[in-house]
Short mmCIF file of N, CA and C in Angstrom, two decimals:
data_model
loop_
_atom_site.label_atom_id
_atom_site.label_comp_id
_atom_site.label_asym_id
_atom_site.label_seq_id
_atom_site.Cartn_x
_atom_site.Cartn_y
_atom_site.Cartn_z
N UNK A 511 38.30 73.39 110.72
CA UNK A 511 39.30 72.55 111.08
C UNK A 511 40.71 73.25 110.92
N UNK A 512 41.51 73.15 111.84
CA UNK A 512 42.69 73.93 111.88
C UNK A 512 43.95 72.95 111.68
N UNK A 513 43.77 71.73 111.29
CA UNK A 513 44.82 70.75 111.09
C UNK A 513 45.95 71.40 110.30
N UNK A 514 45.68 72.03 109.26
CA UNK A 514 46.60 72.54 108.30
C UNK A 514 47.66 73.37 108.92
N UNK A 515 47.43 73.90 110.17
CA UNK A 515 48.41 74.74 110.78
C UNK A 515 49.64 73.82 111.17
N UNK A 516 49.41 72.62 111.52
CA UNK A 516 50.53 71.68 111.98
C UNK A 516 51.22 70.99 110.84
N UNK A 517 50.70 71.08 109.56
CA UNK A 517 51.31 70.43 108.57
C UNK A 517 52.19 71.28 107.74
N UNK A 518 53.55 71.03 107.68
CA UNK A 518 54.55 71.78 107.11
C UNK A 518 55.26 71.09 105.90
N UNK A 519 55.95 71.73 105.01
CA UNK A 519 56.54 71.06 103.88
C UNK A 519 57.56 70.12 104.34
N UNK A 520 58.20 70.35 105.48
CA UNK A 520 59.32 69.47 105.87
C UNK A 520 58.89 68.61 106.93
N UNK A 521 59.56 67.49 107.05
CA UNK A 521 59.22 66.54 108.21
C UNK A 521 58.84 65.16 107.54
N UNK A 522 58.53 64.26 108.54
CA UNK A 522 58.21 62.98 108.13
C UNK A 522 56.81 62.77 108.89
N UNK A 523 55.68 62.32 108.09
CA UNK A 523 54.41 62.16 108.62
C UNK A 523 54.11 60.68 108.87
N UNK A 524 53.28 60.48 109.80
CA UNK A 524 52.74 59.20 110.26
C UNK A 524 51.27 59.25 110.17
N UNK A 525 50.59 58.48 109.42
CA UNK A 525 49.15 58.40 109.40
C UNK A 525 48.61 57.13 110.05
N UNK A 526 48.04 57.25 111.09
CA UNK A 526 47.56 56.17 112.01
C UNK A 526 46.10 55.90 111.77
N UNK A 527 45.80 54.56 111.62
CA UNK A 527 44.32 54.21 111.47
C UNK A 527 44.17 52.86 112.13
N UNK A 528 42.86 52.56 112.50
CA UNK A 528 42.46 51.30 113.21
C UNK A 528 42.15 50.19 112.13
N UNK A 529 42.94 49.12 112.13
CA UNK A 529 42.76 48.09 111.19
C UNK A 529 41.26 47.40 111.39
N UNK A 530 40.76 47.52 112.63
CA UNK A 530 39.36 46.94 112.84
C UNK A 530 38.29 47.58 112.03
N UNK A 531 38.56 48.82 111.73
CA UNK A 531 37.58 49.49 110.89
C UNK A 531 37.43 48.88 109.52
N UNK A 532 38.49 48.32 109.01
CA UNK A 532 38.58 47.81 107.67
C UNK A 532 37.95 46.36 107.69
N UNK A 533 37.76 45.79 108.79
CA UNK A 533 37.03 44.52 109.00
C UNK A 533 35.58 44.64 109.00
N UNK A 534 35.03 45.86 109.40
CA UNK A 534 33.59 46.06 109.47
C UNK A 534 33.14 46.83 108.23
N UNK A 535 32.26 46.17 107.57
CA UNK A 535 31.77 46.90 106.29
C UNK A 535 31.21 48.25 106.46
N UNK A 536 30.39 48.34 107.59
CA UNK A 536 29.78 49.62 107.85
C UNK A 536 30.72 50.75 108.13
N UNK A 537 31.97 50.43 108.63
CA UNK A 537 32.95 51.33 108.80
C UNK A 537 33.88 51.67 107.77
N UNK A 538 33.91 50.83 106.70
CA UNK A 538 34.72 50.97 105.61
C UNK A 538 34.62 52.22 104.96
N UNK A 539 33.49 52.85 104.71
CA UNK A 539 33.33 54.13 104.00
C UNK A 539 33.89 55.21 104.83
N UNK A 540 33.73 55.17 106.13
CA UNK A 540 34.21 56.16 107.05
C UNK A 540 35.74 56.12 107.00
N UNK A 541 36.30 54.93 107.03
CA UNK A 541 37.74 54.73 107.03
C UNK A 541 38.31 55.30 105.75
N UNK A 542 37.66 55.00 104.65
CA UNK A 542 38.13 55.47 103.35
C UNK A 542 38.08 57.04 103.30
N UNK A 543 37.03 57.65 103.81
CA UNK A 543 36.92 59.18 103.91
C UNK A 543 38.10 59.65 104.77
N UNK A 544 38.31 59.19 105.88
CA UNK A 544 39.37 59.51 106.89
C UNK A 544 40.74 59.44 106.22
N UNK A 545 41.04 58.26 105.66
CA UNK A 545 42.39 58.23 105.07
C UNK A 545 42.53 59.10 103.90
N UNK A 546 41.48 59.22 103.00
CA UNK A 546 41.49 60.06 101.88
C UNK A 546 41.76 61.55 102.34
N UNK A 547 41.14 61.93 103.32
CA UNK A 547 41.17 63.24 103.80
C UNK A 547 42.64 63.57 104.26
N UNK A 548 43.23 62.69 105.08
CA UNK A 548 44.60 62.97 105.54
C UNK A 548 45.60 62.83 104.43
N UNK A 549 45.54 61.96 103.55
CA UNK A 549 46.39 61.79 102.41
C UNK A 549 46.30 63.11 101.54
N UNK A 550 45.04 63.58 101.24
CA UNK A 550 44.99 64.87 100.41
C UNK A 550 45.54 66.06 101.29
N UNK A 551 45.30 66.08 102.49
CA UNK A 551 45.89 67.16 103.32
C UNK A 551 47.40 67.25 103.31
N UNK A 552 47.92 66.02 103.60
CA UNK A 552 49.37 65.98 103.59
C UNK A 552 50.01 66.25 102.23
N UNK A 553 49.37 65.72 101.29
CA UNK A 553 49.87 66.08 99.83
C UNK A 553 49.78 67.50 99.53
N UNK A 554 48.67 68.21 100.01
CA UNK A 554 48.66 69.63 99.77
C UNK A 554 49.66 70.40 100.41
N UNK A 555 49.87 70.16 101.75
CA UNK A 555 50.84 70.96 102.58
C UNK A 555 52.27 70.34 102.65
N UNK A 556 52.46 69.15 102.35
CA UNK A 556 53.81 68.58 102.33
C UNK A 556 54.01 67.58 101.24
N UNK A 557 53.90 68.09 100.02
CA UNK A 557 53.94 67.20 98.87
C UNK A 557 55.08 66.20 98.63
N UNK A 558 56.24 66.57 99.25
CA UNK A 558 57.46 65.79 99.09
C UNK A 558 57.89 65.10 100.35
N UNK A 559 57.11 65.28 101.40
CA UNK A 559 57.40 64.72 102.78
C UNK A 559 57.09 63.20 102.69
N UNK A 560 57.95 62.39 103.32
CA UNK A 560 57.76 60.89 103.44
C UNK A 560 56.51 60.71 104.38
N UNK A 561 55.79 59.64 104.09
CA UNK A 561 54.69 59.29 104.94
C UNK A 561 54.65 57.81 105.25
N UNK A 562 54.59 57.48 106.51
CA UNK A 562 54.34 56.02 106.88
C UNK A 562 52.93 55.87 107.41
N UNK A 563 52.20 54.86 106.81
CA UNK A 563 50.83 54.51 107.23
C UNK A 563 50.92 53.43 108.24
N UNK A 564 50.21 53.61 109.30
CA UNK A 564 50.26 52.59 110.37
C UNK A 564 48.89 52.16 110.85
N UNK A 565 48.69 50.83 110.66
CA UNK A 565 47.38 50.21 111.04
C UNK A 565 47.52 49.55 112.45
N UNK A 566 46.71 49.97 113.31
CA UNK A 566 46.76 49.59 114.78
C UNK A 566 45.75 48.36 114.94
N UNK A 567 45.93 47.80 116.20
CA UNK A 567 45.19 46.69 116.65
C UNK A 567 45.41 45.36 115.90
N UNK A 568 46.66 45.08 115.53
CA UNK A 568 46.90 43.97 114.67
C UNK A 568 46.57 42.63 115.43
N UNK A 569 46.65 42.58 116.60
CA UNK A 569 46.29 41.40 117.47
C UNK A 569 44.87 40.99 117.49
N UNK A 570 44.00 41.90 117.03
CA UNK A 570 42.55 41.75 117.21
C UNK A 570 42.01 40.87 115.98
N UNK A 571 42.35 39.65 115.86
CA UNK A 571 41.72 38.73 114.87
C UNK A 571 41.95 39.21 113.46
N UNK A 572 43.10 39.85 113.25
CA UNK A 572 43.56 40.27 111.88
C UNK A 572 44.43 39.13 111.32
N UNK A 573 44.02 38.57 110.11
CA UNK A 573 44.81 37.52 109.49
C UNK A 573 45.72 37.98 108.44
N UNK A 574 46.64 37.21 107.90
CA UNK A 574 47.55 37.65 106.82
C UNK A 574 46.65 37.90 105.55
N UNK A 575 45.65 37.11 105.36
CA UNK A 575 44.72 37.44 104.26
C UNK A 575 44.06 38.79 104.42
N UNK A 576 43.72 39.12 105.56
CA UNK A 576 43.18 40.49 105.89
C UNK A 576 44.18 41.55 105.57
N UNK A 577 45.46 41.38 106.01
CA UNK A 577 46.49 42.31 105.74
C UNK A 577 46.76 42.49 104.30
N UNK A 578 46.67 41.51 103.38
CA UNK A 578 46.86 41.58 102.01
C UNK A 578 45.71 42.38 101.39
N UNK A 579 44.48 42.04 101.82
CA UNK A 579 43.26 42.75 101.41
C UNK A 579 43.35 44.16 101.77
N UNK A 580 43.71 44.44 102.98
CA UNK A 580 43.88 45.92 103.38
C UNK A 580 44.89 46.60 102.50
N UNK A 581 45.98 45.91 102.29
CA UNK A 581 47.09 46.58 101.54
C UNK A 581 46.53 46.95 100.08
N UNK A 582 45.75 46.08 99.52
CA UNK A 582 45.20 46.24 98.22
C UNK A 582 44.23 47.59 98.27
N UNK A 583 43.42 47.73 99.26
CA UNK A 583 42.65 48.89 99.38
C UNK A 583 43.50 50.09 99.58
N UNK A 584 44.52 50.02 100.39
CA UNK A 584 45.29 51.22 100.65
C UNK A 584 46.04 51.58 99.33
N UNK A 585 46.52 50.63 98.63
CA UNK A 585 47.18 51.01 97.51
C UNK A 585 46.28 51.73 96.43
N UNK A 586 45.00 51.21 96.37
CA UNK A 586 44.06 52.00 95.48
C UNK A 586 43.75 53.34 95.88
N UNK A 587 43.67 53.68 97.27
CA UNK A 587 43.42 54.90 97.72
C UNK A 587 44.73 55.86 97.58
N UNK A 588 45.77 55.25 97.81
CA UNK A 588 47.05 56.11 97.84
C UNK A 588 47.58 56.32 96.52
N UNK A 589 47.38 55.57 95.51
CA UNK A 589 47.85 55.82 94.23
C UNK A 589 47.36 57.01 93.59
N UNK A 590 46.24 57.55 93.88
CA UNK A 590 45.69 58.76 93.47
C UNK A 590 45.96 59.97 94.43
N UNK A 591 46.31 59.65 95.56
CA UNK A 591 46.44 60.74 96.49
C UNK A 591 47.88 61.08 96.96
N UNK A 592 48.73 60.04 97.12
CA UNK A 592 50.05 60.35 97.56
C UNK A 592 51.04 59.42 97.03
N UNK A 593 52.21 59.83 96.71
CA UNK A 593 53.20 59.04 96.09
C UNK A 593 54.42 58.80 97.01
N UNK A 594 54.51 59.46 98.02
CA UNK A 594 55.75 59.37 98.96
C UNK A 594 55.46 58.47 100.11
N UNK A 595 54.74 57.32 100.01
CA UNK A 595 54.51 56.48 101.22
C UNK A 595 55.68 55.65 101.27
N UNK A 596 56.10 55.51 102.50
CA UNK A 596 57.32 54.61 102.80
C UNK A 596 56.71 53.11 102.91
N UNK A 597 57.26 52.30 102.05
CA UNK A 597 56.82 50.89 102.04
C UNK A 597 57.39 50.08 103.22
N UNK A 598 56.50 49.22 103.62
CA UNK A 598 56.97 48.17 104.67
C UNK A 598 57.52 47.01 104.04
N UNK A 599 58.79 47.11 103.75
CA UNK A 599 59.50 46.00 102.92
C UNK A 599 59.65 44.74 103.60
N UNK A 600 59.70 44.77 104.94
CA UNK A 600 59.74 43.54 105.83
C UNK A 600 58.42 42.63 105.54
N UNK A 601 57.35 43.33 105.57
CA UNK A 601 56.11 42.51 105.37
C UNK A 601 55.56 42.58 103.95
N UNK A 602 56.19 43.33 103.11
CA UNK A 602 55.67 43.55 101.74
C UNK A 602 54.41 44.26 101.62
N UNK A 603 54.11 45.24 102.46
CA UNK A 603 52.96 46.04 102.49
C UNK A 603 53.28 47.49 102.35
N UNK A 604 52.19 48.27 101.97
CA UNK A 604 52.32 49.64 101.93
C UNK A 604 52.13 50.35 103.25
N UNK A 605 51.64 49.54 104.24
CA UNK A 605 51.51 50.17 105.52
C UNK A 605 52.23 49.20 106.62
N UNK A 606 52.28 49.76 107.87
CA UNK A 606 52.83 49.00 108.98
C UNK A 606 51.81 48.51 109.91
N UNK A 607 51.47 47.21 109.92
CA UNK A 607 50.42 46.77 110.90
C UNK A 607 51.21 46.62 112.32
N UNK A 608 50.64 47.17 113.36
CA UNK A 608 51.25 47.03 114.67
C UNK A 608 50.13 46.75 115.66
N UNK A 609 50.60 46.30 116.83
CA UNK A 609 49.71 46.29 117.95
C UNK A 609 50.53 46.66 119.24
N UNK A 610 50.18 47.81 119.76
CA UNK A 610 50.84 48.35 120.97
C UNK A 610 50.88 47.48 122.11
N UNK A 611 49.70 46.82 122.38
CA UNK A 611 49.69 45.97 123.62
C UNK A 611 50.60 44.68 123.46
N UNK A 612 50.57 44.13 122.32
CA UNK A 612 51.28 42.94 122.18
C UNK A 612 52.68 43.10 121.67
N UNK A 613 52.92 44.44 121.28
CA UNK A 613 54.33 44.94 120.72
C UNK A 613 54.50 44.28 119.37
N UNK A 614 53.49 43.87 118.57
CA UNK A 614 53.58 43.35 117.29
C UNK A 614 54.00 44.44 116.28
N UNK A 615 55.05 44.33 115.54
CA UNK A 615 55.35 45.20 114.48
C UNK A 615 55.95 46.58 114.84
N UNK A 616 56.10 46.75 116.06
CA UNK A 616 56.60 48.08 116.57
C UNK A 616 58.01 48.30 116.28
N UNK A 617 58.81 47.17 116.41
CA UNK A 617 60.23 47.42 116.27
C UNK A 617 60.47 47.71 114.70
N UNK A 618 59.79 47.01 113.94
CA UNK A 618 59.95 47.21 112.34
C UNK A 618 59.46 48.62 112.08
N UNK A 619 58.44 49.17 112.68
CA UNK A 619 58.01 50.46 112.39
C UNK A 619 59.04 51.52 112.92
N UNK A 620 59.45 51.33 114.15
CA UNK A 620 60.43 52.22 114.69
C UNK A 620 61.70 52.20 113.91
N UNK A 621 62.16 51.09 113.44
CA UNK A 621 63.42 51.04 112.66
C UNK A 621 63.32 51.87 111.39
N UNK A 622 62.16 51.62 110.65
CA UNK A 622 61.90 52.29 109.39
C UNK A 622 61.69 53.74 109.57
N UNK A 623 60.95 54.17 110.66
CA UNK A 623 60.81 55.64 110.99
C UNK A 623 62.11 56.26 111.19
N UNK A 624 62.98 55.64 112.06
CA UNK A 624 64.24 56.25 112.30
C UNK A 624 65.09 56.38 111.07
N UNK A 625 65.09 55.36 110.16
CA UNK A 625 65.85 55.39 108.94
C UNK A 625 65.27 56.57 108.02
N UNK A 626 64.01 56.60 107.91
CA UNK A 626 63.39 57.63 107.15
C UNK A 626 63.72 58.91 107.51
N UNK A 627 63.73 59.20 108.81
CA UNK A 627 64.04 60.58 109.37
C UNK A 627 65.49 60.95 109.09
N UNK A 628 66.35 59.92 109.36
CA UNK A 628 67.82 60.26 109.00
C UNK A 628 68.06 60.58 107.59
N UNK A 629 67.31 59.91 106.71
CA UNK A 629 67.46 60.10 105.20
C UNK A 629 66.73 61.39 104.76
N UNK A 630 65.87 62.00 105.46
CA UNK A 630 65.05 63.15 105.05
C UNK A 630 65.96 64.38 105.01
N UNK A 631 66.00 65.04 103.88
CA UNK A 631 66.87 66.22 103.72
C UNK A 631 66.54 67.34 104.66
N UNK A 632 65.32 67.50 104.95
CA UNK A 632 64.82 68.71 105.86
C UNK A 632 65.38 68.46 107.27
N UNK A 633 65.69 67.26 107.66
CA UNK A 633 66.22 67.05 108.98
C UNK A 633 67.64 67.53 109.03
N UNK A 634 68.31 67.40 107.95
CA UNK A 634 69.75 67.87 107.96
C UNK A 634 69.98 69.40 107.69
N UNK A 635 68.94 70.05 107.58
CA UNK A 635 68.96 71.60 107.37
C UNK A 635 69.59 72.18 108.51
N UNK A 636 70.70 72.91 108.22
CA UNK A 636 71.33 73.69 109.37
C UNK A 636 70.57 74.93 109.77
N UNK A 637 70.53 75.12 111.10
CA UNK A 637 69.64 76.23 111.61
C UNK A 637 70.55 76.93 112.55
N UNK A 638 70.63 78.24 112.60
CA UNK A 638 71.45 79.06 113.44
C UNK A 638 70.92 79.00 114.85
N UNK A 639 71.77 79.24 115.89
CA UNK A 639 71.34 79.16 117.28
C UNK A 639 70.32 80.29 117.46
N UNK A 640 70.39 81.40 116.81
CA UNK A 640 69.43 82.48 116.95
C UNK A 640 68.10 81.94 116.64
N UNK A 641 67.97 81.26 115.52
CA UNK A 641 66.68 80.71 115.16
C UNK A 641 66.11 79.70 116.12
N UNK A 642 67.05 78.88 116.76
CA UNK A 642 66.55 77.91 117.78
C UNK A 642 66.14 78.66 119.02
N UNK A 643 66.71 79.82 119.38
CA UNK A 643 66.38 80.64 120.49
C UNK A 643 65.00 81.22 120.20
N UNK A 644 64.77 81.70 119.01
CA UNK A 644 63.55 82.33 118.64
C UNK A 644 62.44 81.26 118.68
N UNK A 645 62.71 80.06 118.19
CA UNK A 645 61.65 79.00 118.45
C UNK A 645 61.39 78.79 119.85
N UNK A 646 62.40 78.64 120.71
CA UNK A 646 62.22 78.42 122.07
C UNK A 646 61.34 79.56 122.73
N UNK A 647 61.62 80.80 122.37
CA UNK A 647 60.86 81.86 122.92
C UNK A 647 59.42 81.87 122.57
N UNK A 648 59.19 81.46 121.25
CA UNK A 648 57.81 81.32 120.78
C UNK A 648 57.05 80.22 121.59
N UNK A 649 57.71 79.09 121.72
CA UNK A 649 57.13 78.00 122.51
C UNK A 649 56.93 78.41 123.97
N UNK A 650 57.81 79.06 124.54
CA UNK A 650 57.59 79.56 125.91
C UNK A 650 56.36 80.55 126.01
N UNK A 651 56.31 81.53 125.11
CA UNK A 651 55.19 82.35 125.06
C UNK A 651 53.83 81.68 124.92
N UNK A 652 53.97 80.55 124.13
CA UNK A 652 52.70 79.85 123.88
C UNK A 652 52.18 79.15 125.12
N UNK A 653 53.03 78.93 126.13
CA UNK A 653 52.49 78.42 127.41
C UNK A 653 51.79 79.44 128.18
N UNK A 654 52.04 80.81 127.86
CA UNK A 654 51.37 81.79 128.60
C UNK A 654 50.17 82.49 127.99
N UNK A 655 50.11 82.45 126.58
CA UNK A 655 49.08 82.98 125.79
C UNK A 655 48.64 82.05 124.76
N UNK A 656 47.44 82.16 124.18
CA UNK A 656 46.87 81.29 123.20
C UNK A 656 47.46 81.70 121.77
N UNK A 657 47.84 82.71 121.63
CA UNK A 657 48.48 83.21 120.32
C UNK A 657 49.30 84.37 120.46
N UNK A 658 50.24 84.70 119.51
CA UNK A 658 51.03 85.87 119.49
C UNK A 658 50.79 86.50 118.12
N UNK A 659 50.90 87.86 118.11
CA UNK A 659 50.78 88.44 116.85
C UNK A 659 52.04 88.46 115.99
N UNK A 660 51.97 88.64 114.78
CA UNK A 660 53.18 88.81 113.79
C UNK A 660 54.16 89.76 114.41
N UNK A 661 53.56 90.95 114.85
CA UNK A 661 54.56 92.01 115.37
C UNK A 661 55.24 91.59 116.61
N UNK A 662 54.61 90.81 117.48
CA UNK A 662 55.16 90.31 118.68
C UNK A 662 56.27 89.37 118.22
N UNK A 663 55.98 88.43 117.35
CA UNK A 663 57.03 87.47 116.80
C UNK A 663 58.20 88.17 116.24
N UNK A 664 57.90 89.38 115.44
CA UNK A 664 59.06 90.05 114.83
C UNK A 664 59.95 90.82 115.93
N UNK A 665 59.23 91.29 116.93
CA UNK A 665 59.82 91.91 118.07
C UNK A 665 60.75 90.88 118.84
N UNK A 666 60.38 89.65 119.03
CA UNK A 666 61.17 88.66 119.78
C UNK A 666 62.43 88.37 118.82
N UNK A 667 62.09 88.34 117.56
CA UNK A 667 63.20 88.04 116.56
C UNK A 667 64.29 89.14 116.57
N UNK A 668 63.97 90.37 116.60
CA UNK A 668 64.86 91.44 116.64
C UNK A 668 65.66 91.52 117.91
N UNK A 669 65.03 91.17 119.03
CA UNK A 669 65.69 91.03 120.31
C UNK A 669 66.82 90.02 120.31
N UNK A 670 66.67 88.97 119.35
CA UNK A 670 67.64 87.90 119.32
C UNK A 670 68.73 88.16 118.12
N UNK A 671 68.58 89.22 117.53
CA UNK A 671 69.51 89.56 116.46
C UNK A 671 69.09 89.15 115.00
N UNK A 672 67.75 88.72 114.95
CA UNK A 672 67.24 88.39 113.61
C UNK A 672 66.55 89.67 113.14
N UNK A 673 67.26 90.48 112.46
CA UNK A 673 66.76 91.85 112.19
C UNK A 673 66.01 92.11 110.88
N UNK A 674 66.34 91.34 109.86
CA UNK A 674 65.66 91.57 108.56
C UNK A 674 64.31 90.72 108.56
N UNK A 675 63.34 91.35 107.85
CA UNK A 675 62.07 90.74 107.70
C UNK A 675 62.22 89.52 107.00
N UNK A 676 63.15 89.47 106.00
CA UNK A 676 63.29 88.29 105.13
C UNK A 676 63.77 87.07 105.99
N UNK A 677 64.70 87.29 106.90
CA UNK A 677 65.32 86.19 107.74
C UNK A 677 64.21 85.76 108.76
N UNK A 678 63.48 86.78 109.22
CA UNK A 678 62.34 86.49 110.17
C UNK A 678 61.30 85.56 109.61
N UNK A 679 60.96 85.94 108.40
CA UNK A 679 59.87 85.05 107.61
C UNK A 679 60.47 83.79 107.18
N UNK A 680 61.77 83.62 107.01
CA UNK A 680 62.38 82.32 106.64
C UNK A 680 62.39 81.50 107.95
N UNK A 681 62.67 81.97 108.96
CA UNK A 681 62.60 81.28 110.30
C UNK A 681 61.22 80.80 110.66
N UNK A 682 60.28 81.69 110.58
CA UNK A 682 58.92 81.37 110.83
C UNK A 682 58.33 80.33 109.91
N UNK A 683 58.71 80.40 108.58
CA UNK A 683 58.29 79.25 107.65
C UNK A 683 58.84 77.99 108.09
N UNK A 684 60.09 77.89 108.51
CA UNK A 684 60.74 76.65 108.93
C UNK A 684 59.95 76.03 110.09
N UNK A 685 59.61 76.88 111.06
CA UNK A 685 59.00 76.48 112.24
C UNK A 685 57.51 76.34 112.07
#
C-alpha cells in the first residue's frame, strides 16, 4: 500500500465513509477496520493535522437515533486513535452526515471545512515563488513520466535558483 506517500504533516484531512455500512451488522467489523486503519495512518503521518469525518448516504433510511448510535461508535474508535477531529457542532456529532444526491448536510460540511482550512497554520506558511515553480515543474514532469529521481529533482531545483541541499529538502518536505 502506497497511501502514506500522500499523507503529509500539514493540511486538513477528510475521512469519508458510508453510513449504510454501520446499519448492516455484517459490515460493521469491516467499517471498524477501515476507519481504524485510516485514523491510525493519519495520526502517524499527520499527528497534528485537523480531520473531518464524513458519513455519506444520509438520505438512505438513516434516523436521528442511528446518527447518535453512529456517533457513539465513532467516539469510541476515535478516542484511542486520533484527537484532532473537528466536531460537527451544528448537529452535535463527531462526524458530518451528508447526502450528495439530496444535498443534505453539504453546506454545513463545506462551511466547517473552509473555516478549518483558514484556521490551519500550515495553510498560512509563506512559500517563495521559486518553490512554487519547483512544484509546478515536478507536477509537469509527473504528466510525462511515472517518477523522477532525487537527482533529477535537485537539478530542477538548481535551475530555479534553489541551490542548497538544505533548501531543496525543505521544499520537497513541504510538497
